C-alpha positions as YAML, in Angstrom:
chain: A
units: angstrom
residues:
- id: 1
  name: MET
  ca: [0.00, 0.00, 0.00]
- id: 2
  name: SER
  ca: [1.34, 3.38, -0.96]
- id: 3
  name: ALA
  ca: [1.96, 6.12, 1.56]
- id: 4
  name: LYS
  ca: [-0.90, 8.07, 0.00]
- id: 5
  name: SER
  ca: [-3.33, 5.18, 0.48]
- id: 6
  name: LYS
  ca: [-2.27, 4.67, 4.12]
- id: 7
  name: LYS
  ca: [-2.98, 8.35, 4.84]
- id: 8
  name: PHE
  ca: [-6.45, 8.00, 3.29]
- id: 9
  name: VAL
  ca: [-7.34, 4.91, 5.38]
- id: 10
  name: LEU
  ca: [-6.08, 6.59, 8.53]
- id: 11
  name: LEU
  ca: [-8.17, 9.67, 7.79]
- id: 12
  name: VAL
  ca: [-11.32, 7.58, 7.27]
- id: 13
  name: THR
  ca: [-10.69, 5.66, 10.50]
- id: 14
  name: VAL
  ca: [-10.31, 8.85, 12.50]
- id: 15
  name: MET
  ca: [-13.49, 10.32, 11.01]
- id: 16
  name: VAL
  ca: [-15.50, 7.18, 11.82]
- id: 17
  name: THR
  ca: [-14.18, 7.18, 15.41]
- id: 18
  name: ILE
  ca: [-15.08, 10.86, 15.90]
- id: 19
  name: LEU
  ca: [-18.55, 10.33, 14.40]
- id: 20
  name: SER
  ca: [-19.19, 7.39, 16.74]
- id: 21
  name: MET
  ca: [-18.13, 9.40, 19.77]
- id: 22
  name: MET
  ca: [-20.43, 12.30, 18.77]
- id: 23
  name: THR
  ca: [-23.36, 9.92, 18.33]
- id: 24
  name: ALA
  ca: [-22.75, 8.31, 21.71]
- id: 25
  name: CYS
  ca: [-22.54, 11.66, 23.46]
- id: 26
  name: ALA
  ca: [-25.66, 13.00, 21.75]
- id: 27
  name: ALA
  ca: [-27.91, 10.07, 22.64]
- id: 28
  name: PRO
  ca: [-28.74, 11.03, 26.24]
- id: 29
  name: ALA
  ca: [-29.54, 14.62, 25.22]
- id: 30
  name: THR
  ca: [-32.17, 13.43, 22.73]
- id: 31
  name: GLU
  ca: [-33.71, 11.00, 25.22]
- id: 32
  name: ALA
  ca: [-34.04, 13.36, 28.22]
- id: 33
  name: PRO
  ca: [-36.96, 15.51, 26.96]
- id: 34
  name: ALA
  ca: [-38.98, 12.38, 26.30]
- id: 35
  name: THR
  ca: [-38.95, 11.45, 30.00]
- id: 36
  name: GLN
  ca: [-38.85, 14.89, 31.71]
- id: 37
  name: ALA
  ca: [-41.46, 17.65, 31.24]
- id: 38
  name: PRO
  ca: [-40.15, 21.23, 31.30]
- id: 39
  name: ALA
  ca: [-40.70, 22.88, 34.68]
- id: 40
  name: GLY
  ca: [-43.15, 25.84, 34.73]
- id: 41
  name: GLU
  ca: [-42.05, 29.10, 36.30]
- id: 42
  name: ALA
  ca: [-43.81, 29.86, 39.61]
- id: 43
  name: PHE
  ca: [-45.54, 33.25, 40.00]
- id: 44
  name: THR
  ca: [-44.73, 35.90, 42.59]
- id: 45
  name: ILE
  ca: [-47.71, 37.78, 44.05]
- id: 46
  name: GLY
  ca: [-47.54, 41.08, 45.95]
- id: 47
  name: ILE
  ca: [-50.02, 42.66, 48.36]
- id: 48
  name: SER
  ca: [-50.12, 46.34, 49.31]
- id: 49
  name: ASN
  ca: [-52.09, 47.10, 52.47]
- id: 50
  name: PRO
  ca: [-51.91, 50.60, 54.05]
- id: 51
  name: PHE
  ca: [-54.02, 49.99, 57.15]
- id: 52
  name: ILE
  ca: [-53.30, 47.32, 59.77]
- id: 53
  name: SER
  ca: [-55.20, 48.64, 62.78]
- id: 54
  name: SER
  ca: [-58.27, 46.48, 62.14]
- id: 55
  name: GLU
  ca: [-59.23, 42.84, 62.58]
- id: 56
  name: TYR
  ca: [-60.52, 42.85, 59.02]
- id: 57
  name: ARG
  ca: [-57.04, 43.47, 57.62]
- id: 58
  name: THR
  ca: [-55.48, 40.91, 59.99]
- id: 59
  name: GLN
  ca: [-57.92, 38.24, 58.84]
- id: 60
  name: MET
  ca: [-57.38, 39.31, 55.22]
- id: 61
  name: ILE
  ca: [-53.59, 38.90, 55.40]
- id: 62
  name: ASP
  ca: [-53.85, 35.57, 57.23]
- id: 63
  name: GLU
  ca: [-56.21, 34.20, 54.59]
- id: 64
  name: LEU
  ca: [-54.02, 35.45, 51.74]
- id: 65
  name: ILE
  ca: [-51.09, 33.57, 53.26]
- id: 66
  name: GLN
  ca: [-53.19, 30.39, 53.60]
- id: 67
  name: VAL
  ca: [-54.50, 30.46, 50.02]
- id: 68
  name: ASN
  ca: [-51.07, 31.29, 48.61]
- id: 69
  name: LYS
  ca: [-49.65, 28.29, 50.48]
- id: 70
  name: GLU
  ca: [-52.08, 26.07, 48.54]
- id: 71
  name: TYR
  ca: [-50.56, 27.37, 45.32]
- id: 72
  name: MET
  ca: [-47.01, 27.16, 46.64]
- id: 73
  name: ASP
  ca: [-47.56, 23.50, 47.55]
- id: 74
  name: GLN
  ca: [-48.57, 22.92, 43.93]
- id: 75
  name: GLY
  ca: [-45.58, 24.83, 42.59]
- id: 76
  name: ILE
  ca: [-47.84, 27.49, 41.03]
- id: 77
  name: THR
  ca: [-46.63, 30.43, 43.14]
- id: 78
  name: SER
  ca: [-43.25, 30.95, 44.74]
- id: 79
  name: GLU
  ca: [-43.81, 33.81, 47.16]
- id: 80
  name: LEU
  ca: [-46.36, 36.22, 48.58]
- id: 81
  name: VAL
  ca: [-44.58, 39.55, 49.04]
- id: 82
  name: ILE
  ca: [-46.43, 41.47, 51.75]
- id: 83
  name: GLU
  ca: [-46.19, 45.25, 52.08]
- id: 84
  name: SER
  ca: [-48.42, 46.01, 55.07]
- id: 85
  name: ALA
  ca: [-48.24, 48.97, 57.47]
- id: 86
  name: ASP
  ca: [-50.27, 51.92, 58.69]
- id: 87
  name: THR
  ca: [-49.35, 54.58, 56.15]
- id: 88
  name: ASP
  ca: [-50.62, 57.43, 53.97]
- id: 89
  name: VAL
  ca: [-50.93, 57.75, 50.19]
- id: 90
  name: ALA
  ca: [-47.22, 58.48, 49.75]
- id: 91
  name: GLY
  ca: [-46.39, 55.45, 51.87]
- id: 92
  name: GLN
  ca: [-48.64, 53.18, 49.86]
- id: 93
  name: ILE
  ca: [-47.11, 54.45, 46.63]
- id: 94
  name: GLN
  ca: [-43.75, 53.38, 48.08]
- id: 95
  name: GLN
  ca: [-45.24, 49.97, 48.90]
- id: 96
  name: LEU
  ca: [-46.26, 49.59, 45.26]
- id: 97
  name: GLN
  ca: [-42.84, 50.72, 44.05]
- id: 98
  name: ASN
  ca: [-41.24, 48.12, 46.33]
- id: 99
  name: LEU
  ca: [-43.40, 45.39, 44.83]
- id: 100
  name: MET
  ca: [-42.52, 46.44, 41.29]
- id: 101
  name: ALA
  ca: [-38.82, 46.42, 42.22]
- id: 102
  name: LYS
  ca: [-39.23, 42.80, 43.33]
- id: 103
  name: ASN
  ca: [-40.59, 41.90, 39.87]
- id: 104
  name: VAL
  ca: [-43.90, 40.51, 41.10]
- id: 105
  name: ASP
  ca: [-46.24, 39.05, 38.47]
- id: 106
  name: ALA
  ca: [-49.43, 40.36, 40.08]
- id: 107
  name: ILE
  ca: [-50.29, 43.01, 42.66]
- id: 108
  name: LEU
  ca: [-53.27, 42.93, 44.98]
- id: 109
  name: VAL
  ca: [-53.86, 46.38, 46.43]
- id: 110
  name: ASN
  ca: [-56.30, 47.42, 49.14]
- id: 111
  name: PRO
  ca: [-56.24, 51.13, 48.33]
- id: 112
  name: GLY
  ca: [-56.12, 53.84, 50.95]
- id: 113
  name: ASP
  ca: [-57.31, 56.59, 48.62]
- id: 114
  name: VAL
  ca: [-59.85, 56.82, 45.84]
- id: 115
  name: SER
  ca: [-57.47, 58.34, 43.27]
- id: 116
  name: GLY
  ca: [-54.04, 59.00, 44.82]
- id: 117
  name: LEU
  ca: [-52.58, 55.69, 43.61]
- id: 118
  name: ASN
  ca: [-53.79, 55.91, 40.02]
- id: 119
  name: ALA
  ca: [-50.53, 56.92, 38.33]
- id: 120
  name: THR
  ca: [-48.51, 54.27, 40.18]
- id: 121
  name: LEU
  ca: [-51.05, 51.54, 39.41]
- id: 122
  name: GLU
  ca: [-50.98, 52.51, 35.72]
- id: 123
  name: GLU
  ca: [-47.19, 52.30, 35.86]
- id: 124
  name: ALA
  ca: [-47.46, 48.75, 37.20]
- id: 125
  name: VAL
  ca: [-49.90, 47.79, 34.46]
- id: 126
  name: GLY
  ca: [-47.49, 49.25, 31.91]
- id: 127
  name: LYS
  ca: [-44.83, 46.86, 33.19]
- id: 128
  name: GLY
  ca: [-47.08, 43.91, 32.36]
- id: 129
  name: ILE
  ca: [-48.13, 43.31, 35.98]
- id: 130
  name: ILE
  ca: [-51.71, 42.17, 36.65]
- id: 131
  name: VAL
  ca: [-53.16, 44.69, 39.13]
- id: 132
  name: ILE
  ca: [-56.26, 43.94, 41.18]
- id: 133
  name: SER
  ca: [-57.83, 46.29, 43.71]
- id: 134
  name: VAL
  ca: [-59.40, 44.22, 46.48]
- id: 135
  name: ASP
  ca: [-62.17, 45.19, 48.91]
- id: 136
  name: GLN
  ca: [-62.48, 48.69, 47.43]
- id: 137
  name: GLU
  ca: [-63.27, 49.60, 43.83]
- id: 138
  name: LEU
  ca: [-61.04, 51.91, 41.79]
- id: 139
  name: ASN
  ca: [-61.76, 53.35, 38.36]
- id: 140
  name: VAL
  ca: [-58.33, 52.97, 36.78]
- id: 141
  name: PRO
  ca: [-57.82, 51.72, 33.20]
- id: 142
  name: LYS
  ca: [-56.82, 48.01, 33.06]
- id: 143
  name: VAL
  ca: [-56.94, 47.67, 36.87]
- id: 144
  name: TYR
  ca: [-59.37, 44.96, 37.97]
- id: 145
  name: ASN
  ca: [-61.46, 45.10, 41.13]
- id: 146
  name: VAL
  ca: [-62.53, 42.19, 43.33]
- id: 147
  name: GLY
  ca: [-64.99, 42.70, 46.17]
- id: 148
  name: ILE
  ca: [-68.55, 43.23, 47.23]
- id: 149
  name: ASP
  ca: [-70.56, 46.19, 45.96]
- id: 150
  name: GLN
  ca: [-69.76, 48.57, 48.82]
- id: 151
  name: LYS
  ca: [-72.56, 50.99, 47.97]
- id: 152
  name: GLU
  ca: [-75.19, 48.24, 47.90]
- id: 153
  name: TRP
  ca: [-73.67, 46.79, 51.09]
- id: 154
  name: ALA
  ca: [-74.31, 50.08, 52.89]
- id: 155
  name: LYS
  ca: [-77.73, 50.55, 51.32]
- id: 156
  name: THR
  ca: [-78.87, 47.21, 52.75]
- id: 157
  name: SER
  ca: [-78.37, 48.30, 56.36]
- id: 158
  name: ALA
  ca: [-79.40, 51.92, 55.75]
- id: 159
  name: LYS
  ca: [-82.76, 50.81, 54.33]
- id: 160
  name: TRP
  ca: [-83.23, 48.43, 57.25]
- id: 161
  name: LEU
  ca: [-82.66, 51.31, 59.69]
- id: 162
  name: ALA
  ca: [-84.98, 53.67, 57.80]
- id: 163
  name: ASP
  ca: [-87.74, 51.07, 57.72]
- id: 164
  name: LYS
  ca: [-87.17, 50.13, 61.37]
- id: 165
  name: LEU
  ca: [-87.79, 53.77, 62.30]
- id: 166
  name: GLY
  ca: [-90.89, 53.87, 60.14]
- id: 167
  name: GLY
  ca: [-89.33, 56.56, 58.00]
- id: 168
  name: GLU
  ca: [-89.32, 59.06, 60.86]
- id: 169
  name: GLY
  ca: [-86.71, 60.11, 63.39]
- id: 170
  name: GLU
  ca: [-83.34, 61.62, 64.16]
- id: 171
  name: ILE
  ca: [-80.13, 59.68, 63.54]
- id: 172
  name: VAL
  ca: [-76.36, 60.09, 63.58]
- id: 173
  name: GLN
  ca: [-73.70, 58.55, 61.36]
- id: 174
  name: ILE
  ca: [-70.28, 57.18, 62.27]
- id: 175
  name: GLU
  ca: [-68.19, 56.75, 59.15]
- id: 176
  name: GLY
  ca: [-64.76, 55.25, 58.43]
- id: 177
  name: PHE
  ca: [-61.83, 57.20, 57.02]
- id: 178
  name: PRO
  ca: [-63.10, 59.98, 54.70]
- id: 179
  name: GLY
  ca: [-61.53, 59.60, 51.26]
- id: 180
  name: HIS
  ca: [-61.09, 55.82, 51.41]
- id: 181
  name: PRO
  ca: [-62.85, 54.31, 48.37]
- id: 182
  name: ALA
  ca: [-65.04, 51.93, 50.38]
- id: 183
  name: ASN
  ca: [-66.10, 54.65, 52.81]
- id: 184
  name: VAL
  ca: [-66.91, 57.03, 49.95]
- id: 185
  name: ALA
  ca: [-69.07, 54.40, 48.24]
- id: 186
  name: ARG
  ca: [-70.78, 53.46, 51.49]
- id: 187
  name: MET
  ca: [-71.66, 57.01, 52.48]
- id: 188
  name: GLU
  ca: [-73.00, 57.64, 48.98]
- id: 189
  name: GLY
  ca: [-75.19, 54.58, 49.38]
- id: 190
  name: VAL
  ca: [-76.54, 55.72, 52.74]
- id: 191
  name: ALA
  ca: [-77.28, 59.18, 51.33]
- id: 192
  name: GLU
  ca: [-79.17, 57.64, 48.40]
- id: 193
  name: VAL
  ca: [-81.35, 55.61, 50.75]
- id: 194
  name: LEU
  ca: [-82.07, 58.48, 53.13]
- id: 195
  name: ALA
  ca: [-83.05, 60.71, 50.20]
- id: 196
  name: ASP
  ca: [-86.16, 58.53, 49.93]
- id: 197
  name: TYR
  ca: [-87.01, 59.10, 53.61]
- id: 198
  name: PRO
  ca: [-87.49, 62.86, 54.11]
- id: 199
  name: GLY
  ca: [-88.84, 62.22, 57.61]
- id: 200
  name: ILE
  ca: [-85.42, 61.10, 58.81]
- id: 201
  name: THR
  ca: [-82.97, 63.81, 59.89]
- id: 202
  name: VAL
  ca: [-79.21, 63.25, 60.12]
- id: 203
  name: LEU
  ca: [-78.16, 65.28, 63.14]
- id: 204
  name: ALA
  ca: [-74.40, 64.73, 62.81]
- id: 205
  name: THR
  ca: [-71.67, 62.67, 61.16]
- id: 206
  name: ASP
  ca: [-68.25, 61.92, 62.59]
- id: 207
  name: THR
  ca: [-65.42, 59.54, 61.80]
- id: 208
  name: GLY
  ca: [-64.70, 56.55, 64.01]
- id: 209
  name: LYS
  ca: [-61.58, 55.76, 61.95]
- id: 210
  name: TRP
  ca: [-62.70, 52.13, 61.58]
- id: 211
  name: ASP
  ca: [-61.65, 51.66, 65.20]
- id: 212
  name: GLU
  ca: [-63.75, 50.14, 67.99]
- id: 213
  name: ALA
  ca: [-62.55, 52.44, 70.78]
- id: 214
  name: THR
  ca: [-62.91, 55.56, 68.66]
- id: 215
  name: GLY
  ca: [-66.37, 54.46, 67.58]
- id: 216
  name: GLN
  ca: [-67.34, 54.05, 71.23]
- id: 217
  name: GLN
  ca: [-66.11, 57.54, 72.12]
- id: 218
  name: VAL
  ca: [-67.88, 59.14, 69.15]
- id: 219
  name: MET
  ca: [-71.13, 57.37, 70.04]
- id: 220
  name: SER
  ca: [-70.82, 58.44, 73.69]
- id: 221
  name: ASN
  ca: [-70.45, 62.03, 72.53]
- id: 222
  name: PHE
  ca: [-73.51, 61.70, 70.31]
- id: 223
  name: LEU
  ca: [-75.61, 60.24, 73.15]
- id: 224
  name: SER
  ca: [-74.67, 63.19, 75.36]
- id: 225
  name: ALA
  ca: [-75.39, 65.75, 72.65]
- id: 226
  name: TYR
  ca: [-78.60, 64.15, 71.43]
- id: 227
  name: PRO
  ca: [-80.35, 62.38, 74.33]
- id: 228
  name: ASN
  ca: [-83.48, 61.73, 72.24]
- id: 229
  name: LEU
  ca: [-81.60, 60.04, 69.41]
- id: 230
  name: ASN
  ca: [-83.71, 57.48, 67.52]
- id: 231
  name: GLY
  ca: [-81.07, 55.60, 65.57]
- id: 232
  name: TYR
  ca: [-77.51, 55.42, 64.28]
- id: 233
  name: TRP
  ca: [-75.80, 54.11, 61.17]
- id: 234
  name: THR
  ca: [-72.22, 52.90, 61.31]
- id: 235
  name: GLN
  ca: [-69.94, 50.26, 59.83]
- id: 236
  name: ASP
  ca: [-67.30, 47.64, 60.60]
- id: 237
  name: GLY
  ca: [-65.62, 47.47, 64.04]
- id: 238
  name: MET
  ca: [-67.01, 50.87, 65.05]
- id: 239
  name: ALA
  ca: [-70.40, 49.17, 65.44]
- id: 240
  name: ILE
  ca: [-69.08, 47.23, 68.44]
- id: 241
  name: GLY
  ca: [-67.92, 50.44, 70.11]
- id: 242
  name: ALA
  ca: [-71.20, 52.20, 69.30]
- id: 243
  name: LEU
  ca: [-73.31, 49.46, 70.89]
- id: 244
  name: GLN
  ca: [-71.00, 49.34, 73.92]
- id: 245
  name: ALA
  ca: [-71.60, 53.08, 74.36]
- id: 246
  name: VAL
  ca: [-75.38, 52.62, 74.18]
- id: 247
  name: MET
  ca: [-75.27, 49.75, 76.70]
- id: 248
  name: ALA
  ca: [-73.11, 51.80, 79.07]
- id: 249
  name: ALA
  ca: [-75.36, 54.86, 78.85]
- id: 250
  name: ASN
  ca: [-78.54, 52.75, 78.97]
- id: 251
  name: PRO
  ca: [-80.85, 55.63, 77.96]
- id: 252
  name: ALA
  ca: [-84.59, 55.45, 78.63]
- id: 253
  name: GLU
  ca: [-85.15, 54.89, 74.91]
- id: 254
  name: TRP
  ca: [-82.36, 53.06, 73.10]
- id: 255
  name: PRO
  ca: [-81.57, 54.20, 69.56]
- id: 256
  name: GLN
  ca: [-81.85, 51.41, 67.01]
- id: 257
  name: GLY
  ca: [-78.47, 50.73, 65.43]
- id: 258
  name: VAL
  ca: [-76.62, 49.10, 62.58]
- id: 259
  name: GLY
  ca: [-74.05, 46.42, 63.43]
- id: 260
  name: GLU
  ca: [-71.48, 44.34, 61.60]
- id: 261
  name: GLY
  ca: [-70.95, 40.71, 60.64]
- id: 262
  name: ARG
  ca: [-68.36, 39.92, 63.33]
- id: 263
  name: CYS
  ca: [-68.73, 37.26, 65.99]
- id: 264
  name: GLN
  ca: [-67.97, 39.75, 68.76]
- id: 265
  name: TYR
  ca: [-70.81, 41.98, 67.57]
- id: 266
  name: LEU
  ca: [-73.31, 39.14, 67.32]
- id: 267
  name: LYS
  ca: [-72.52, 38.09, 70.91]
- id: 268
  name: LEU
  ca: [-72.77, 41.71, 72.09]
- id: 269
  name: TRP
  ca: [-76.11, 42.02, 70.31]
- id: 270
  name: GLN
  ca: [-77.32, 38.98, 72.25]
- id: 271
  name: GLU
  ca: [-76.16, 40.61, 75.51]
- id: 272
  name: ALA
  ca: [-77.91, 43.87, 74.56]
- id: 273
  name: LEU
  ca: [-81.20, 42.03, 74.09]
- id: 274
  name: ALA
  ca: [-80.97, 40.77, 77.66]
- id: 275
  name: LEU
  ca: [-80.77, 44.40, 78.82]
- id: 276
  name: ASN
  ca: [-83.33, 45.76, 76.37]
- id: 277
  name: PRO
  ca: [-85.50, 43.29, 74.40]
- id: 278
  name: ASP
  ca: [-86.70, 46.17, 72.21]
- id: 279
  name: PHE
  ca: [-83.27, 46.82, 70.75]
- id: 280
  name: ASP
  ca: [-82.82, 45.63, 67.17]
- id: 281
  name: SER
  ca: [-79.95, 45.54, 64.70]
- id: 282
  name: ILE
  ca: [-78.64, 44.17, 61.43]
- id: 283
  name: ALA
  ca: [-75.22, 42.77, 60.55]
- id: 284
  name: VAL
  ca: [-74.25, 42.73, 56.88]
- id: 285
  name: ALA
  ca: [-71.01, 40.83, 56.34]
- id: 286
  name: ASN
  ca: [-68.13, 42.73, 54.77]
- id: 287
  name: HIS
  ca: [-65.99, 39.65, 54.42]
- id: 288
  name: PRO
  ca: [-62.18, 39.61, 54.14]
- id: 289
  name: GLY
  ca: [-62.45, 36.56, 51.88]
- id: 290
  name: VAL
  ca: [-62.79, 38.84, 48.86]
- id: 291
  name: SER
  ca: [-59.00, 39.32, 48.92]
- id: 292
  name: PRO
  ca: [-57.93, 35.64, 48.83]
- id: 293
  name: THR
  ca: [-60.63, 35.19, 46.19]
- id: 294
  name: GLY
  ca: [-58.84, 37.99, 44.32]
- id: 295
  name: LEU
  ca: [-55.61, 36.03, 44.68]
- id: 296
  name: ARG
  ca: [-57.28, 33.03, 43.05]
- id: 297
  name: ILE
  ca: [-58.48, 35.24, 40.19]
- id: 298
  name: ALA
  ca: [-54.97, 36.68, 39.71]
- id: 299
  name: VAL
  ca: [-53.39, 33.22, 39.57]
- id: 300
  name: ASN
  ca: [-55.88, 31.99, 36.98]
- id: 301
  name: MET
  ca: [-55.24, 35.09, 34.88]
- id: 302
  name: LEU
  ca: [-51.49, 34.50, 35.11]
- id: 303
  name: GLN
  ca: [-52.05, 30.94, 33.93]
- id: 304
  name: GLY
  ca: [-53.55, 32.33, 30.74]
- id: 305
  name: LYS
  ca: [-57.22, 31.64, 31.37]
- id: 306
  name: GLU
  ca: [-59.55, 34.10, 29.62]
- id: 307
  name: VAL
  ca: [-61.83, 36.25, 31.78]
- id: 308
  name: ASP
  ca: [-65.51, 36.23, 30.80]
- id: 309
  name: THR
  ca: [-65.98, 40.01, 30.67]
- id: 310
  name: SER
  ca: [-69.76, 39.57, 30.45]
- id: 311
  name: LYS
  ca: [-69.62, 38.56, 34.14]
- id: 312
  name: LEU
  ca: [-67.89, 41.79, 35.21]
- id: 313
  name: GLY
  ca: [-69.45, 45.04, 36.38]
- id: 314
  name: GLY
  ca: [-68.46, 48.18, 38.23]
- id: 315
  name: ALA
  ca: [-67.54, 51.68, 37.15]
- id: 316
  name: ASN
  ca: [-65.18, 50.59, 34.36]
- id: 317
  name: GLY
  ca: [-66.57, 47.13, 33.66]
- id: 318
  name: LEU
  ca: [-63.55, 45.47, 35.30]
- id: 319
  name: SER
  ca: [-65.07, 44.49, 38.65]
- id: 320
  name: PHE
  ca: [-65.55, 40.93, 39.88]
- id: 321
  name: VAL
  ca: [-68.54, 41.67, 42.12]
- id: 322
  name: LEU
  ca: [-68.84, 38.98, 44.81]
- id: 323
  name: PRO
  ca: [-72.00, 38.06, 46.73]
- id: 324
  name: LEU
  ca: [-72.32, 38.93, 50.42]
- id: 325
  name: ALA
  ca: [-71.23, 36.22, 52.82]
- id: 326
  name: ALA
  ca: [-74.19, 36.81, 55.17]
- id: 327
  name: VAL
  ca: [-76.93, 39.21, 56.23]
- id: 328
  name: ILE
  ca: [-77.91, 38.71, 59.87]
- id: 329
  name: THR
  ca: [-81.14, 40.12, 61.34]
- id: 330
  name: SER
  ca: [-83.10, 39.29, 64.47]
- id: 331
  name: GLU
  ca: [-84.78, 36.55, 62.47]
- id: 332
  name: ASN
  ca: [-81.55, 34.60, 61.88]
- id: 333
  name: LEU
  ca: [-79.34, 35.81, 64.74]
- id: 334
  name: GLU
  ca: [-79.08, 32.27, 66.12]
- id: 335
  name: GLU
  ca: [-77.89, 31.10, 62.71]
- id: 336
  name: GLY
  ca: [-75.23, 33.80, 62.70]
- id: 337
  name: LEU
  ca: [-74.07, 32.81, 66.18]
- id: 338
  name: ALA
  ca: [-73.84, 29.19, 65.00]
- id: 339
  name: MET
  ca: [-71.47, 30.37, 62.24]
- id: 340
  name: CYS
  ca: [-69.22, 31.68, 65.02]
- id: 341
  name: GLU
  ca: [-68.85, 28.38, 66.82]
- id: 342
  name: GLY
  ca: [-65.15, 27.54, 67.16]
- id: 343
  name: GLN
  ca: [-64.13, 30.97, 65.90]
- id: 344
  name: PRO
  ca: [-62.48, 33.82, 67.87]
- id: 345
  name: ASP
  ca: [-64.55, 36.89, 68.71]
- id: 346
  name: ALA
  ca: [-62.61, 38.91, 66.14]
- id: 347
  name: TYR
  ca: [-63.69, 36.57, 63.31]
- id: 348
  name: LEU
  ca: [-65.74, 38.17, 60.55]
- id: 349
  name: LEU
  ca: [-68.36, 36.01, 58.84]
- id: 350
  name: ASP
  ca: [-66.55, 35.00, 55.71]
- id: 351
  name: ASP
  ca: [-66.50, 33.17, 52.41]
- id: 352
  name: ILE
  ca: [-63.57, 32.40, 50.09]
- id: 353
  name: LEU
  ca: [-64.42, 31.07, 46.64]
- id: 354
  name: THR
  ca: [-62.69, 27.84, 45.68]
- id: 355
  name: ASP
  ca: [-60.49, 27.68, 42.61]
- id: 356
  name: GLU
  ca: [-63.22, 25.71, 40.82]
- id: 357
  name: GLU
  ca: [-65.88, 28.30, 41.73]
- id: 358
  name: VAL
  ca: [-63.67, 31.15, 40.48]
- id: 359
  name: VAL
  ca: [-63.04, 29.45, 37.13]
- id: 360
  name: SER
  ca: [-66.64, 28.37, 36.54]
- id: 361
  name: THR
  ca: [-68.05, 31.78, 37.51]
- id: 362
  name: TYR
  ca: [-65.65, 34.28, 35.96]
- id: 363
  name: PHE
  ca: [-63.63, 32.54, 33.25]
- id: 364
  name: LYS
  ca: [-64.50, 31.16, 29.81]
...
């Protein structure tokens, strides 16, 4: 064999060896995808809460953590980033900026102002973040809302009070924080109802700051200033303080009053009846479960499910309006107390939609 031929055979042998080695090395890479599905990326959810001095917000945060854990256990979410502190509009804007800096995929925001957050929320939407206002409705382009209809919620108890008084009498109002979206909607609702009852006079309105002790002090002041008061309208934890003030003063004629769907209030109502069987009340649940339900909605949106917009309402047609968890009157007070069995006094009558309920109700 010539030298030229030997070189040719050697070259062919080397090429065959290299080709065999490449084939052997490549085999595992082509087999791996057939036995291992690609891992999906888990979502990060943020919550901005500017008011912590209420049992409602405590229950809300606890339930958000519980529902997010369900998703974490399934590998759907990785973290719930919580920005929660008593703060003003500027402070909540900073909360939202912090969440954006952490590259969250969705933001749940319980807004502390009806319009002060708008520009920041639009900035978040512009970054591709799903933004959902929970508990309180905002009218911001591309920002969804999840909660009860706060105006209708207030109208339910306001109409009860007006009818209980027979459309005649003098009342006072104890509101939450002026300027908060829910409080604005609620007070508008009460005003709409009372406009149909010209025989009812509102003697005064003051803020109880959504605080039990403050509500009690405000009501005590009202009872001193207006000893012949016929009724009072209030909301949330302030209702407990208001009834405590009435029970402490024990006037000759008790004003009829609006309560709240909290176990502590229902038990206090029962105690009040032992002192004065003529006292009556109503407790319309403003349930914290709207926020974890909002978390479920956000996760399903992040998973690419299509929202059925025909099921939405609200000011900008982007509101998931949830049904009330409960309406308690004297006729079903025992039923309400039964709902409190095994629950702490601070527990608010609640309802959190399941994942299946969310999908079947609001998605195509």
